[in-house]
Amino acid sequence: MAHIRKVVCDVLKPHRPAVLEFAAAVAEKCPGCIVNLKVEAVDQNTESVMLRVEGEQLDYEVISTTIIEMGGSIHSVDEVEVIHLPGADQDSSL
Amino acid sequence: MFEKIRFSLGLTGTHGIVRRYLVVNGFDGALTMLGLVVGFYLSNTDDLRVVIGACIGAAVALAVSGVSSAYISETAEKRKELRELEQAMIRNLDTSIHGRASRLLPFFVAFVNGMSPFVISLLIISPIWAAYLSIELPLPPLILSFLVALAVLFFLGIYLGRISDIHWLWAGLRALIVALVTGAIIVILNLL
């Protein structure tokens, strides 16, 4: 069974909600995770941010839905960390 | 619901617009009632039913005007803002919090813009209403309504002063001067 432990995405978002609210919204949807958000570039109406989410068992679908709901769009998934736990009888979370 | 509105206001930076609508239309309502009350006082009207009817009519008209004008203008404004943001984001934002806020906020702004003059008008004519219901008042109802209108305008002035960081007394007095000038113009016109 495979679990996502880390996802790093390049996200384009509007200025509002601010980075703190944006990161908090993602964190709220993934209990126990750590969300790190770094602003890479600022434009007139938008900003490019690097969103890093780390946790024991992340659900990428939930993370991407939250980003889209907050007005952002995922440009690319730049880094992932997936762990395989053999012997577990649950379905893969991928 | 309240939390949703608060979040939408923050998201779109509409706090200032709501505050402006609240004060500007509240001011309109208070001055309209003040004008009516002064007019009725100068024409020596005794029939409180007529006074209440005219004031309620004006208050309802102000409320409907406030709701409809704010709804139409805010819907257009929020739609424009959303389209501009969509162009910048190169995606449709209808299902995002921005889309929801642009649909929800015109209703809220329209409600504030309509209710502000309506509630203030009802407050100002409350002494006339009380007199009509045979409740004893320390002063004649029209005089009391006039004083309530001055007090409301004074407090609206103070509120504006707090926002713009002007001394509360000066801000309140400034609004009071506007009210007294309005009253004076009505009196002068009545003397002609």
mmCIF file of C-alpha atoms in Angstrom:
data_model
loop_
_atom_site.group_PDB
_atom_site.id
_atom_site.type_symbol
_atom_site.label_atom_id
_atom_site.label_comp_id
_atom_site.label_asym_id
_atom_site.label_seq_id
_atom_site.Cartn_x
_atom_site.Cartn_y
_atom_site.Cartn_z
ATOM 1 C CA MET A 1 0.000 0.000 0.000
ATOM 2 C CA ALA A 2 1.313 3.436 -0.927
ATOM 3 C CA HIS A 3 0.884 6.593 1.105
ATOM 4 C CA ILE A 4 1.704 10.117 -0.014
ATOM 5 C CA ARG A 5 3.990 11.730 2.555
ATOM 6 C CA LYS A 6 4.934 14.903 0.730
ATOM 7 C CA VAL A 7 3.642 16.992 -2.180
ATOM 8 C CA VAL A 8 5.252 20.159 -3.524
ATOM 9 C CA CYS A 9 3.163 22.139 -6.017
ATOM 10 C CA ASP A 10 3.721 25.292 -8.010
ATOM 11 C CA VAL A 11 0.477 27.229 -7.519
ATOM 12 C CA LEU A 12 -0.812 30.445 -9.046
ATOM 13 C CA LYS A 13 -3.226 32.210 -6.681
ATOM 14 C CA PRO A 14 -5.001 35.578 -6.394
ATOM 15 C CA HIS A 15 -3.646 37.987 -3.747
ATOM 16 C CA ARG A 16 -6.724 37.240 -1.654
ATOM 17 C CA PRO A 17 -6.983 35.036 0.337
ATOM 18 C CA ALA A 18 -3.553 35.927 1.726
ATOM 19 C CA VAL A 19 -0.872 33.236 2.031
ATOM 20 C CA LEU A 20 -1.644 32.616 5.703
ATOM 21 C CA GLU A 21 -5.347 32.006 5.035
ATOM 22 C CA PHE A 22 -4.511 29.956 1.963
ATOM 23 C CA ALA A 23 -2.099 27.697 3.855
ATOM 24 C CA ALA A 24 -4.520 27.422 6.788
ATOM 25 C CA ALA A 25 -7.323 26.334 4.438
ATOM 26 C CA VAL A 26 -5.154 23.532 3.053
ATOM 27 C CA ALA A 27 -4.003 22.515 6.551
ATOM 28 C CA GLU A 28 -7.599 22.360 7.776
ATOM 29 C CA LYS A 29 -8.405 19.754 5.133
ATOM 30 C CA CYS A 30 -5.417 17.520 5.996
ATOM 31 C CA PRO A 31 -5.362 16.916 9.752
ATOM 32 C CA GLY A 32 -1.885 16.357 11.164
ATOM 33 C CA CYS A 33 -0.088 17.725 8.117
ATOM 34 C CA ILE A 34 2.461 20.519 7.875
ATOM 35 C CA VAL A 35 1.848 23.132 5.192
ATOM 36 C CA ASN A 36 4.656 25.324 4.014
ATOM 37 C CA LEU A 37 3.961 28.099 1.544
ATOM 38 C CA LYS A 38 6.618 30.235 -0.085
ATOM 39 C CA VAL A 39 5.871 33.196 -2.350
ATOM 40 C CA GLU A 40 7.999 32.963 -5.477
ATOM 41 C CA ALA A 41 6.700 35.869 -7.574
ATOM 42 C CA VAL A 42 4.118 38.633 -7.211
ATOM 43 C CA ASP A 43 2.131 40.028 -10.142
ATOM 44 C CA GLN A 44 -0.538 42.755 -10.314
ATOM 45 C CA ASN A 45 -3.464 40.429 -9.508
ATOM 46 C CA THR A 46 -1.794 37.121 -8.752
ATOM 47 C CA GLU A 47 1.151 35.514 -7.019
ATOM 48 C CA SER A 48 3.074 32.324 -7.676
ATOM 49 C CA VAL A 49 3.640 30.246 -4.580
ATOM 50 C CA MET A 50 5.408 27.004 -3.829
ATOM 51 C CA LEU A 51 3.107 24.915 -1.646
ATOM 52 C CA ARG A 52 4.656 22.078 0.321
ATOM 53 C CA VAL A 53 2.386 19.718 2.238
ATOM 54 C CA GLU A 54 3.838 16.990 4.443
ATOM 55 C CA GLY A 55 1.967 14.409 6.460
ATOM 56 C CA GLU A 56 1.587 10.712 7.210
ATOM 57 C CA GLN A 57 -1.182 9.972 4.734
ATOM 58 C CA LEU A 58 -2.028 12.831 2.384
ATOM 59 C CA ASP A 59 -4.969 12.851 0.001
ATOM 60 C CA TYR A 60 -3.856 14.693 -3.127
ATOM 61 C CA GLU A 61 -7.442 15.003 -4.344
ATOM 62 C CA VAL A 62 -8.421 16.908 -1.191
ATOM 63 C CA ILE A 63 -5.388 19.197 -1.458
ATOM 64 C CA SER A 64 -5.976 20.032 -5.131
ATOM 65 C CA THR A 65 -9.707 20.589 -4.584
ATOM 66 C CA THR A 66 -8.950 22.993 -1.723
ATOM 67 C CA ILE A 67 -6.442 24.908 -3.852
ATOM 68 C CA ILE A 68 -8.972 25.238 -6.690
ATOM 69 C CA GLU A 69 -11.741 26.244 -4.274
ATOM 70 C CA MET A 70 -9.511 28.983 -2.853
ATOM 71 C CA GLY A 71 -9.163 30.400 -6.358
ATOM 72 C CA GLY A 72 -5.736 28.938 -7.116
ATOM 73 C CA SER A 73 -4.582 26.734 -9.954
ATOM 74 C CA ILE A 74 -1.876 24.091 -9.844
ATOM 75 C CA HIS A 75 0.758 24.743 -12.505
ATOM 76 C CA SER A 76 2.847 21.711 -11.734
ATOM 77 C CA VAL A 77 3.552 19.096 -9.102
ATOM 78 C CA ASP A 78 7.274 19.470 -8.615
ATOM 79 C CA GLU A 79 8.030 16.983 -5.892
ATOM 80 C CA VAL A 80 6.332 14.034 -4.214
ATOM 81 C CA GLU A 81 7.291 11.548 -1.569
ATOM 82 C CA VAL A 82 5.386 8.289 -1.477
ATOM 83 C CA ILE A 83 5.953 5.454 0.957
ATOM 84 C CA HIS A 84 4.991 1.860 0.366
ATOM 85 C CA LEU A 85 3.784 -0.025 3.410
ATOM 86 C CA PRO A 86 3.686 -3.727 2.474
ATOM 87 C CA GLY A 87 1.179 -6.009 4.185
ATOM 88 C CA ALA A 88 -1.544 -3.460 4.806
ATOM 89 C CA ASP A 89 -4.907 -4.535 3.354
ATOM 90 C CA GLN A 90 -6.243 -1.090 2.635
ATOM 91 C CA ASP A 91 -6.448 0.381 -0.873
ATOM 92 C CA SER A 92 -3.766 2.701 -2.094
ATOM 93 C CA SER A 93 -4.421 6.357 -1.285
ATOM 94 C CA LEU A 94 -2.937 7.377 -4.637
ATOM 95 C CA MET B 1 -23.839 32.522 7.475
ATOM 96 C CA PHE B 2 -22.392 35.552 9.301
ATOM 97 C CA GLU B 3 -18.917 33.987 9.146
ATOM 98 C CA LYS B 4 -19.371 33.372 5.409
ATOM 99 C CA ILE B 5 -20.292 37.032 4.836
ATOM 100 C CA ARG B 6 -17.364 38.213 6.965
ATOM 101 C CA PHE B 7 -14.957 36.009 5.009
ATOM 102 C CA SER B 8 -16.394 37.193 1.665
ATOM 103 C CA LEU B 9 -16.077 40.826 2.748
ATOM 104 C CA GLY B 10 -12.423 40.269 3.637
ATOM 105 C CA LEU B 11 -11.768 38.302 0.463
ATOM 106 C CA THR B 12 -13.090 41.002 -1.836
ATOM 107 C CA GLY B 13 -12.115 43.993 0.316
ATOM 108 C CA THR B 14 -15.733 45.158 0.482
ATOM 109 C CA HIS B 15 -15.690 46.249 4.168
ATOM 110 C CA GLY B 16 -15.180 49.878 3.193
ATOM 111 C CA ILE B 17 -17.981 49.862 0.630
ATOM 112 C CA VAL B 18 -20.479 48.403 3.133
ATOM 113 C CA ARG B 19 -19.450 50.968 5.739
ATOM 114 C CA ARG B 20 -19.803 53.772 3.201
ATOM 115 C CA TYR B 21 -23.239 52.587 2.107
ATOM 116 C CA LEU B 22 -24.324 52.234 5.745
ATOM 117 C CA VAL B 23 -23.336 55.802 6.607
ATOM 118 C CA VAL B 24 -24.221 57.551 3.330
ATOM 119 C CA ASN B 25 -27.695 56.064 3.034
ATOM 120 C CA GLY B 26 -28.233 56.321 6.791
ATOM 121 C CA PHE B 27 -27.413 59.993 6.481
ATOM 122 C CA ASP B 28 -29.888 60.258 3.589
ATOM 123 C CA GLY B 29 -32.599 58.622 5.679
ATOM 124 C CA ALA B 30 -31.958 60.821 8.710
ATOM 125 C CA LEU B 31 -31.930 64.054 6.693
ATOM 126 C CA THR B 32 -35.074 63.070 4.777
ATOM 127 C CA MET B 33 -36.931 62.409 8.030
ATOM 128 C CA LEU B 34 -35.570 65.618 9.532
ATOM 129 C CA GLY B 35 -36.863 67.533 6.510
ATOM 130 C CA LEU B 36 -40.281 65.904 6.732
ATOM 131 C CA VAL B 37 -40.538 66.504 10.474
ATOM 132 C CA VAL B 38 -39.549 70.176 10.128
ATOM 133 C CA GLY B 39 -41.986 70.575 7.240
ATOM 134 C CA PHE B 40 -44.855 69.049 9.205
ATOM 135 C CA TYR B 41 -43.986 71.173 12.259
ATOM 136 C CA LEU B 42 -43.995 74.376 10.206
ATOM 137 C CA SER B 43 -47.313 73.497 8.574
ATOM 138 C CA ASN B 44 -48.888 72.938 12.032
ATOM 139 C CA THR B 45 -50.086 69.459 11.156
ATOM 140 C CA ASP B 46 -51.977 67.852 14.039
ATOM 141 C CA ASP B 47 -52.971 64.614 12.372
ATOM 142 C CA LEU B 48 -50.244 62.187 13.414
ATOM 143 C CA ARG B 49 -51.629 59.549 11.055
ATOM 144 C CA VAL B 50 -50.729 61.773 8.107
ATOM 145 C CA VAL B 51 -47.250 62.412 9.515
ATOM 146 C CA ILE B 52 -46.598 58.703 10.142
ATOM 147 C CA GLY B 53 -47.990 57.778 6.725
ATOM 148 C CA ALA B 54 -45.783 60.273 4.900
ATOM 149 C CA CYS B 55 -42.671 59.339 6.902
ATOM 150 C CA ILE B 56 -43.227 55.589 6.453
ATOM 151 C CA GLY B 57 -43.812 56.161 2.735
ATOM 152 C CA ALA B 58 -40.534 58.039 2.442
ATOM 153 C CA ALA B 59 -38.714 55.406 4.535
ATOM 154 C CA VAL B 60 -40.002 52.554 2.352
ATOM 155 C CA ALA B 61 -39.066 54.447 -0.807
ATOM 156 C CA LEU B 62 -35.559 55.052 0.567
ATOM 157 C CA ALA B 63 -35.233 51.364 1.491
ATOM 158 C CA VAL B 64 -36.392 50.101 -1.905
ATOM 159 C CA SER B 65 -34.215 52.635 -3.683
ATOM 160 C CA GLY B 66 -31.239 51.622 -1.512
ATOM 161 C CA VAL B 67 -31.733 47.887 -2.060
ATOM 162 C CA SER B 68 -32.288 48.080 -5.821
ATOM 163 C CA SER B 69 -29.568 50.615 -6.634
ATOM 164 C CA ALA B 70 -26.937 48.858 -4.513
ATOM 165 C CA TYR B 71 -27.879 45.424 -5.848
ATOM 166 C CA ILE B 72 -27.661 46.507 -9.485
ATOM 167 C CA SER B 73 -24.405 48.428 -9.074
ATOM 168 C CA GLU B 74 -22.707 45.867 -6.815
ATOM 169 C CA THR B 75 -23.675 42.928 -9.042
ATOM 170 C CA ALA B 76 -22.109 44.684 -12.024
ATOM 171 C CA GLU B 77 -19.050 45.702 -10.001
ATOM 172 C CA LYS B 78 -18.436 42.252 -8.496
ATOM 173 C CA ARG B 79 -18.964 40.543 -11.865
ATOM 174 C CA LYS B 80 -16.392 42.890 -13.426
ATOM 175 C CA GLU B 81 -13.898 42.205 -10.617
ATOM 176 C CA LEU B 82 -14.410 38.451 -11.007
ATOM 177 C CA ARG B 83 -13.912 38.568 -14.794
ATOM 178 C CA GLU B 84 -10.690 40.575 -14.315
ATOM 179 C CA LEU B 85 -9.423 38.046 -11.777
ATOM 180 C CA GLU B 86 -10.392 35.197 -14.092
ATOM 181 C CA GLN B 87 -8.373 36.786 -16.879
ATOM 182 C CA ALA B 88 -5.368 37.037 -14.582
ATOM 183 C CA MET B 89 -5.795 33.457 -13.358
ATOM 184 C CA ILE B 90 -6.670 32.127 -16.855
ATOM 185 C CA ARG B 91 -9.442 29.985 -15.363
ATOM 186 C CA ASN B 92 -13.110 30.123 -14.498
ATOM 187 C CA LEU B 93 -13.613 31.058 -10.851
ATOM 188 C CA ASP B 94 -17.378 30.482 -10.592
ATOM 189 C CA THR B 95 -16.983 27.486 -8.272
ATOM 190 C CA SER B 96 -14.260 29.102 -6.147
ATOM 191 C CA ILE B 97 -14.768 31.216 -3.026
ATOM 192 C CA HIS B 98 -14.313 34.266 -5.270
ATOM 193 C CA GLY B 99 -17.267 33.233 -7.430
ATOM 194 C CA ARG B 100 -19.428 32.551 -4.373
ATOM 195 C CA ALA B 101 -18.444 35.878 -2.809
ATOM 196 C CA SER B 102 -19.293 37.776 -6.005
ATOM 197 C CA ARG B 103 -22.782 36.216 -5.947
ATOM 198 C CA LEU B 104 -23.397 36.618 -2.201
ATOM 199 C CA LEU B 105 -22.049 40.122 -1.565
ATOM 200 C CA PRO B 106 -24.445 42.136 -3.769
ATOM 201 C CA PHE B 107 -27.335 40.770 -1.659
ATOM 202 C CA PHE B 108 -25.611 41.721 1.586
ATOM 203 C CA VAL B 109 -24.555 45.183 0.384
ATOM 204 C CA ALA B 110 -28.070 45.813 -0.979
ATOM 205 C CA PHE B 111 -29.586 44.734 2.351
ATOM 206 C CA VAL B 112 -27.319 47.097 4.316
ATOM 207 C CA ASN B 113 -27.925 49.957 1.883
ATOM 208 C CA GLY B 114 -31.694 49.515 2.082
ATOM 209 C CA MET B 115 -32.058 48.778 5.776
ATOM 210 C CA SER B 116 -29.797 51.580 6.966
ATOM 211 C CA PRO B 117 -32.149 54.487 5.997
ATOM 212 C CA PHE B 118 -35.228 52.427 6.854
ATOM 213 C CA VAL B 119 -34.150 51.597 10.419
ATOM 214 C CA ILE B 120 -32.861 55.132 11.023
ATOM 215 C CA SER B 121 -36.141 56.577 9.701
ATOM 216 C CA LEU B 122 -38.177 54.333 12.009
ATOM 217 C CA LEU B 123 -35.994 55.398 14.927
ATOM 218 C CA ILE B 124 -36.527 59.083 14.138
ATOM 219 C CA ILE B 125 -40.306 58.820 13.835
ATOM 220 C CA SER B 126 -40.609 56.597 16.924
ATOM 221 C CA PRO B 127 -41.715 59.564 19.138
ATOM 222 C CA ILE B 128 -44.518 60.363 16.654
ATOM 223 C CA TRP B 129 -45.546 56.733 16.735
ATOM 224 C CA ALA B 130 -45.440 56.748 20.538
ATOM 225 C CA ALA B 131 -47.653 59.860 20.638
ATOM 226 C CA TYR B 132 -50.056 58.236 18.176
ATOM 227 C CA LEU B 133 -50.287 55.237 20.538
ATOM 228 C CA SER B 134 -51.116 57.707 23.348
ATOM 229 C CA ILE B 135 -47.820 57.205 25.162
ATOM 230 C CA GLU B 136 -46.976 60.292 27.177
ATOM 231 C CA LEU B 137 -43.890 62.175 26.020
ATOM 232 C CA PRO B 138 -41.951 64.966 27.770
ATOM 233 C CA LEU B 139 -42.025 67.119 24.580
ATOM 234 C CA PRO B 140 -44.309 67.452 21.530
ATOM 235 C CA PRO B 141 -43.705 64.446 19.222
ATOM 236 C CA LEU B 142 -42.432 66.471 16.238
ATOM 237 C CA ILE B 143 -39.920 68.342 18.427
ATOM 238 C CA LEU B 144 -38.811 65.043 19.949
ATOM 239 C CA SER B 145 -38.428 63.484 16.476
ATOM 240 C CA PHE B 146 -36.378 66.490 15.393
ATOM 241 C CA LEU B 147 -34.089 66.007 18.413
ATOM 242 C CA VAL B 148 -33.756 62.263 17.710
ATOM 243 C CA ALA B 149 -32.820 63.099 14.094
ATOM 244 C CA LEU B 150 -30.135 65.516 15.327
ATOM 245 C CA ALA B 151 -28.820 62.872 17.740
ATOM 246 C CA VAL B 152 -28.719 60.207 15.010
ATOM 247 C CA LEU B 153 -26.855 62.541 12.650
ATOM 248 C CA PHE B 154 -24.455 63.494 15.443
ATOM 249 C CA PHE B 155 -23.678 59.821 16.101
ATOM 250 C CA LEU B 156 -23.292 59.091 12.379
ATOM 251 C CA GLY B 157 -20.800 61.972 12.296
ATOM 252 C CA ILE B 158 -18.916 60.509 15.248
ATOM 253 C CA TYR B 159 -18.811 57.123 13.508
ATOM 254 C CA LEU B 160 -17.378 58.727 10.368
ATOM 255 C CA GLY B 161 -14.885 60.616 12.521
ATOM 256 C CA ARG B 162 -13.679 57.372 14.074
ATOM 257 C CA ILE B 163 -13.079 55.882 10.615
ATOM 258 C CA SER B 164 -11.212 58.912 9.292
ATOM 259 C CA ASP B 165 -9.405 59.552 12.593
ATOM 260 C CA ILE B 166 -10.958 62.981 13.126
ATOM 261 C CA HIS B 167 -11.739 64.140 16.674
ATOM 262 C CA TRP B 168 -15.155 62.713 17.585
ATOM 263 C CA LEU B 169 -16.600 66.017 18.761
ATOM 264 C CA TRP B 170 -15.659 67.897 15.601
ATOM 265 C CA ALA B 171 -16.912 65.029 13.391
ATOM 266 C CA GLY B 172 -20.219 64.940 15.277
ATOM 267 C CA LEU B 173 -20.609 68.727 15.204
ATOM 268 C CA ARG B 174 -19.929 68.784 11.471
ATOM 269 C CA ALA B 175 -22.836 66.393 10.851
ATOM 270 C CA LEU B 176 -24.965 68.424 13.240
ATOM 271 C CA ILE B 177 -24.203 71.614 11.285
ATOM 272 C CA VAL B 178 -25.367 69.907 8.069
ATOM 273 C CA ALA B 179 -28.626 68.953 9.823
ATOM 274 C CA LEU B 180 -29.162 72.464 11.186
ATOM 275 C CA VAL B 181 -28.421 74.054 7.794
ATOM 276 C CA THR B 182 -30.983 71.700 6.219
ATOM 277 C CA GLY B 183 -33.540 72.699 8.837
ATOM 278 C CA ALA B 184 -32.738 76.385 8.322
ATOM 279 C CA ILE B 185 -33.200 76.121 4.529
ATOM 280 C CA ILE B 186 -36.614 74.498 5.044
ATOM 281 C CA VAL B 187 -37.627 77.233 7.501
ATOM 282 C CA ILE B 188 -36.485 79.996 5.099
ATOM 283 C CA LEU B 189 -38.339 78.394 2.180
ATOM 284 C CA ASN B 190 -41.443 78.201 4.353
ATOM 285 C CA LEU B 191 -41.230 81.906 5.120
ATOM 286 C CA LEU B 192 -41.136 82.857 1.431
#
